[in-house]
mmCIF file of C-alpha atoms in Angstrom:
data_model
loop_
_atom_site.group_PDB
_atom_site.id
_atom_site.type_symbol
_atom_site.label_atom_id
_atom_site.label_comp_id
_atom_site.label_asym_id
_atom_site.label_seq_id
_atom_site.Cartn_x
_atom_site.Cartn_y
_atom_site.Cartn_z
ATOM 1 C CA MET A 1 0.039 0.037 -0.284
ATOM 2 C CA SER A 2 1.710 3.162 -0.848
ATOM 3 C CA LYS A 3 0.937 6.385 0.481
ATOM 4 C CA PRO A 4 -0.532 9.354 -0.871
ATOM 5 C CA LEU A 5 1.322 12.358 -1.785
ATOM 6 C CA ASP A 6 0.973 15.412 0.299
ATOM 7 C CA ASP A 7 0.729 18.138 -2.081
ATOM 8 C CA ARG A 8 -0.163 20.405 0.250
ATOM 9 C CA PRO A 9 1.575 24.272 0.499
ATOM 10 C CA ASP A 10 3.609 25.025 3.424
ATOM 11 C CA TRP A 11 2.782 27.569 5.639
ATOM 12 C CA ASP A 12 4.628 30.182 4.165
ATOM 13 C CA THR A 13 2.924 29.084 0.629
ATOM 14 C CA TYR A 14 -0.425 28.813 2.143
ATOM 15 C CA PHE A 15 -0.459 32.593 3.825
ATOM 16 C CA MET A 16 1.014 34.264 0.927
ATOM 17 C CA ASP A 17 -1.232 32.613 -1.689
ATOM 18 C CA ILE A 18 -4.180 34.270 0.667
ATOM 19 C CA ALA A 19 -2.312 37.389 0.909
ATOM 20 C CA GLN A 20 -2.626 37.373 -2.804
ATOM 21 C CA VAL A 21 -6.320 36.598 -2.701
ATOM 22 C CA VAL A 22 -6.798 39.749 -0.327
ATOM 23 C CA ALA A 23 -4.823 41.767 -2.591
ATOM 24 C CA ARG A 24 -7.817 41.782 -5.153
ATOM 25 C CA ARG A 25 -9.894 43.710 -2.419
ATOM 26 C CA GLY A 26 -7.253 46.660 -2.979
ATOM 27 C CA ASN A 27 -9.101 49.548 -4.191
ATOM 28 C CA CYS A 28 -5.890 51.494 -5.237
ATOM 29 C CA CYS A 29 -5.760 52.159 -9.154
ATOM 30 C CA ARG A 30 -2.348 51.882 -9.304
ATOM 31 C CA ARG A 31 -1.515 49.184 -7.462
ATOM 32 C CA LYS A 32 -2.584 45.731 -5.759
ATOM 33 C CA VAL A 33 -0.794 44.755 -2.657
ATOM 34 C CA ALA A 34 -1.782 43.111 0.647
ATOM 35 C CA ALA A 35 -0.399 42.053 4.018
ATOM 36 C CA VAL A 36 -1.779 39.094 6.313
ATOM 37 C CA VAL A 37 -0.721 39.053 9.857
ATOM 38 C CA VAL A 38 -0.681 35.399 11.193
ATOM 39 C CA ALA A 39 -0.213 34.352 14.903
ATOM 40 C CA ASP A 40 0.295 30.512 15.867
ATOM 41 C CA HIS A 41 -0.779 29.763 12.231
ATOM 42 C CA ARG A 42 -3.943 31.965 12.614
ATOM 43 C CA ILE A 43 -4.638 34.864 10.591
ATOM 44 C CA ILE A 44 -5.146 37.920 13.035
ATOM 45 C CA SER A 45 -5.572 40.759 10.574
ATOM 46 C CA THR A 46 -5.586 41.605 6.771
ATOM 47 C CA GLY A 47 -4.961 44.787 5.023
ATOM 48 C CA TYR A 48 -4.921 45.975 1.101
ATOM 49 C CA ASN A 49 -3.930 49.233 -0.076
ATOM 50 C CA GLY A 50 -6.115 51.954 -0.666
ATOM 51 C CA THR A 51 -8.205 54.971 0.701
ATOM 52 C CA PRO A 52 -8.775 55.392 4.436
ATOM 53 C CA ARG A 53 -11.976 53.843 5.613
ATOM 54 C CA GLY A 54 -15.104 56.113 4.747
ATOM 55 C CA VAL A 55 -13.459 57.811 2.099
ATOM 56 C CA ARG A 56 -14.366 57.433 -1.452
ATOM 57 C CA ASN A 57 -12.431 54.487 -2.906
ATOM 58 C CA CYS A 58 -9.074 55.073 -5.120
ATOM 59 C CA CYS A 59 -10.583 53.116 -8.228
ATOM 60 C CA ASP A 60 -13.889 55.455 -7.661
ATOM 61 C CA GLY A 61 -11.748 58.626 -8.051
ATOM 62 C CA GLY A 62 -10.913 59.108 -4.235
ATOM 63 C CA CYS A 63 -7.329 59.689 -4.927
ATOM 64 C CA ALA A 64 -6.506 62.653 -7.274
ATOM 65 C CA ARG A 65 -2.971 61.653 -7.081
ATOM 66 C CA CYS A 66 -3.510 58.125 -8.009
ATOM 67 C CA ALA A 67 -6.037 59.007 -10.759
ATOM 68 C CA SER A 68 -3.348 61.464 -12.558
ATOM 69 C CA ASP A 69 -0.773 60.591 -14.890
ATOM 70 C CA ALA A 70 2.088 61.275 -12.326
ATOM 71 C CA PRO A 71 5.032 58.792 -12.993
ATOM 72 C CA SER A 72 5.729 55.857 -10.192
ATOM 73 C CA GLY A 73 7.049 56.835 -7.036
ATOM 74 C CA THR A 74 6.426 60.997 -7.416
ATOM 75 C CA ASP A 75 3.937 63.523 -5.329
ATOM 76 C CA LEU A 76 3.701 60.731 -2.728
ATOM 77 C CA THR A 77 2.858 63.349 -0.276
ATOM 78 C CA THR A 78 -0.659 64.448 -2.073
ATOM 79 C CA CYS A 79 -1.362 60.419 -2.325
ATOM 80 C CA ILE A 80 -4.453 59.556 0.021
ATOM 81 C CA CYS A 81 -4.265 56.064 -0.035
ATOM 82 C CA SER A 82 -2.718 53.496 2.680
ATOM 83 C CA HIS A 83 -0.481 50.783 2.368
ATOM 84 C CA ALA A 84 -1.444 47.002 3.112
ATOM 85 C CA GLU A 85 0.908 46.946 6.076
ATOM 86 C CA GLU A 86 -0.416 49.858 7.583
ATOM 87 C CA ASN A 87 -4.114 49.010 6.853
ATOM 88 C CA ALA A 88 -3.343 45.512 8.511
ATOM 89 C CA ILE A 89 -1.777 47.185 11.575
ATOM 90 C CA THR A 90 -4.594 49.683 12.122
ATOM 91 C CA GLN A 91 -7.074 47.210 11.401
ATOM 92 C CA ALA A 92 -5.471 45.129 14.428
ATOM 93 C CA ALA A 93 -5.875 47.866 16.430
ATOM 94 C CA TYR A 94 -9.478 48.843 15.463
ATOM 95 C CA HIS A 95 -10.408 45.687 16.726
ATOM 96 C CA GLY A 96 -8.332 45.678 19.796
ATOM 97 C CA ILE A 97 -5.737 42.616 18.359
ATOM 98 C CA ARG A 98 -2.153 42.331 19.917
ATOM 99 C CA LEU A 99 0.098 42.156 17.231
ATOM 100 C CA ARG A 100 3.128 41.506 19.274
ATOM 101 C CA GLY A 101 5.449 38.713 17.786
ATOM 102 C CA ALA A 102 3.402 38.010 14.851
ATOM 103 C CA THR A 103 4.229 37.615 11.450
ATOM 104 C CA MET A 104 3.313 39.414 8.520
ATOM 105 C CA TYR A 105 3.220 38.201 4.678
ATOM 106 C CA VAL A 106 3.598 41.325 2.505
ATOM 107 C CA THR A 107 3.032 40.536 -1.420
ATOM 108 C CA ILE A 108 5.628 43.404 -1.647
ATOM 109 C CA SER A 109 8.642 44.510 0.213
ATOM 110 C CA PRO A 110 7.834 47.373 3.006
ATOM 111 C CA CYS A 111 8.849 50.979 2.455
ATOM 112 C CA LEU A 112 10.315 52.646 5.328
ATOM 113 C CA THR A 113 7.305 53.999 6.689
ATOM 114 C CA CYS A 114 5.866 50.634 6.954
ATOM 115 C CA ALA A 115 8.892 49.273 8.423
ATOM 116 C CA LYS A 116 8.620 51.645 11.291
ATOM 117 C CA MET A 117 5.205 50.630 11.947
ATOM 118 C CA ILE A 118 5.796 46.974 11.344
ATOM 119 C CA ILE A 119 8.576 47.584 14.274
ATOM 120 C CA ASN A 120 6.335 49.800 16.534
ATOM 121 C CA ALA A 121 3.489 47.309 16.296
ATOM 122 C CA GLY A 122 5.757 44.341 17.498
ATOM 123 C CA ILE A 123 5.659 42.524 14.596
ATOM 124 C CA ALA A 124 8.610 39.743 14.626
ATOM 125 C CA GLU A 125 9.131 38.949 11.074
ATOM 126 C CA VAL A 126 8.154 40.057 7.582
ATOM 127 C CA ILE A 127 7.892 37.741 4.739
ATOM 128 C CA TYR A 128 7.242 39.433 1.187
ATOM 129 C CA GLY A 129 7.147 38.753 -2.186
ATOM 130 C CA GLY A 130 8.006 41.081 -4.496
ATOM 131 C CA ASP A 131 10.605 43.866 -4.310
ATOM 132 C CA TYR A 132 9.046 47.600 -3.907
ATOM 133 C CA ALA A 133 11.129 50.070 -2.403
ATOM 134 C CA PHE A 134 12.996 48.071 -0.246
ATOM 135 C CA ASN A 135 16.313 49.766 0.179
ATOM 136 C CA GLU A 136 19.419 49.256 2.384
ATOM 137 C CA GLN A 137 18.142 52.108 5.220
ATOM 138 C CA THR A 138 14.851 50.056 5.424
ATOM 139 C CA ARG A 139 16.590 46.683 5.569
ATOM 140 C CA SER A 140 19.121 48.016 8.006
ATOM 141 C CA LEU A 141 16.155 49.281 10.065
ATOM 142 C CA LEU A 142 14.334 46.559 10.267
ATOM 143 C CA ALA A 143 17.394 44.362 11.227
ATOM 144 C CA GLU A 144 18.343 46.840 14.157
ATOM 145 C CA ALA A 145 15.154 46.487 15.575
ATOM 146 C CA GLY A 146 15.419 42.380 15.530
ATOM 147 C CA VAL A 147 12.599 41.887 12.966
ATOM 148 C CA THR A 148 13.242 38.774 10.565
ATOM 149 C CA CYS A 149 12.653 39.853 7.167
ATOM 150 C CA ARG A 150 12.910 37.402 4.036
ATOM 151 C CA LYS A 151 11.744 36.973 0.703
ATOM 152 C CA LEU A 152 9.563 34.345 -0.235
ATOM 153 C CA ALA A 153 11.282 32.389 -3.319
ATOM 154 C CA THR A 154 8.104 31.983 -5.851
ATOM 155 C CA VAL A 155 5.344 34.099 -5.605
ATOM 156 C CA PRO A 156 2.908 35.217 -8.368
ATOM 157 C CA ALA A 157 2.262 38.457 -9.042
ATOM 158 C CA VAL A 158 -1.568 40.223 -8.677
ATOM 159 C CA THR A 159 -2.096 42.882 -11.238
ATOM 160 C CA ALA A 160 -4.608 45.787 -11.150
ATOM 161 C CA ALA A 161 -7.946 44.442 -12.940
#
C-alpha cells in the first residue's frame, strides 16, 4: 500500500497565497498589495492598499494623485491611499488585536514608513513576495530592531484589474 502524496502547501506558501487573494480587494488604481498578519498559524489581521475607511475608493476617483498621470514614485505626499501593512496594523488596533510576536506576509517588500509601523507594532517577522522600495535603510532598520525579514522565493504577482 503506497502512501498518498502530500501536495499541501507549506505555511509560508499558504499564507502568501491568501495574501494574493486579499490583494484583489485593494481599491488603489495604481497597485494591488496585501498584508496578512499571522500568529500561531492563524490569521489575525489583513490589509490591502487603498483609501482610508469612509473615504471614496481610489478606483472611484477618491485619490487625485492615483488618478493622475504622475510617474510611479512621484508626488507621494499627495496620495491619500494607505499601504497594506498600515491597514493590517490599524485594522488590528481598531479591533483590539495584539500583534506582538506575529508574522506579517506582504505581497511586496515594505517601504520605510511601513517598516517603522511594523517595528512599533511588535511584529517579529516579515515575509514578502516581490520587491518594492526595499532599500538598505529599510533593511537595516528592521534588522536593528530585531525584525526578521525574508523574501519568499516564488510568488505570483497580482495586477490591477
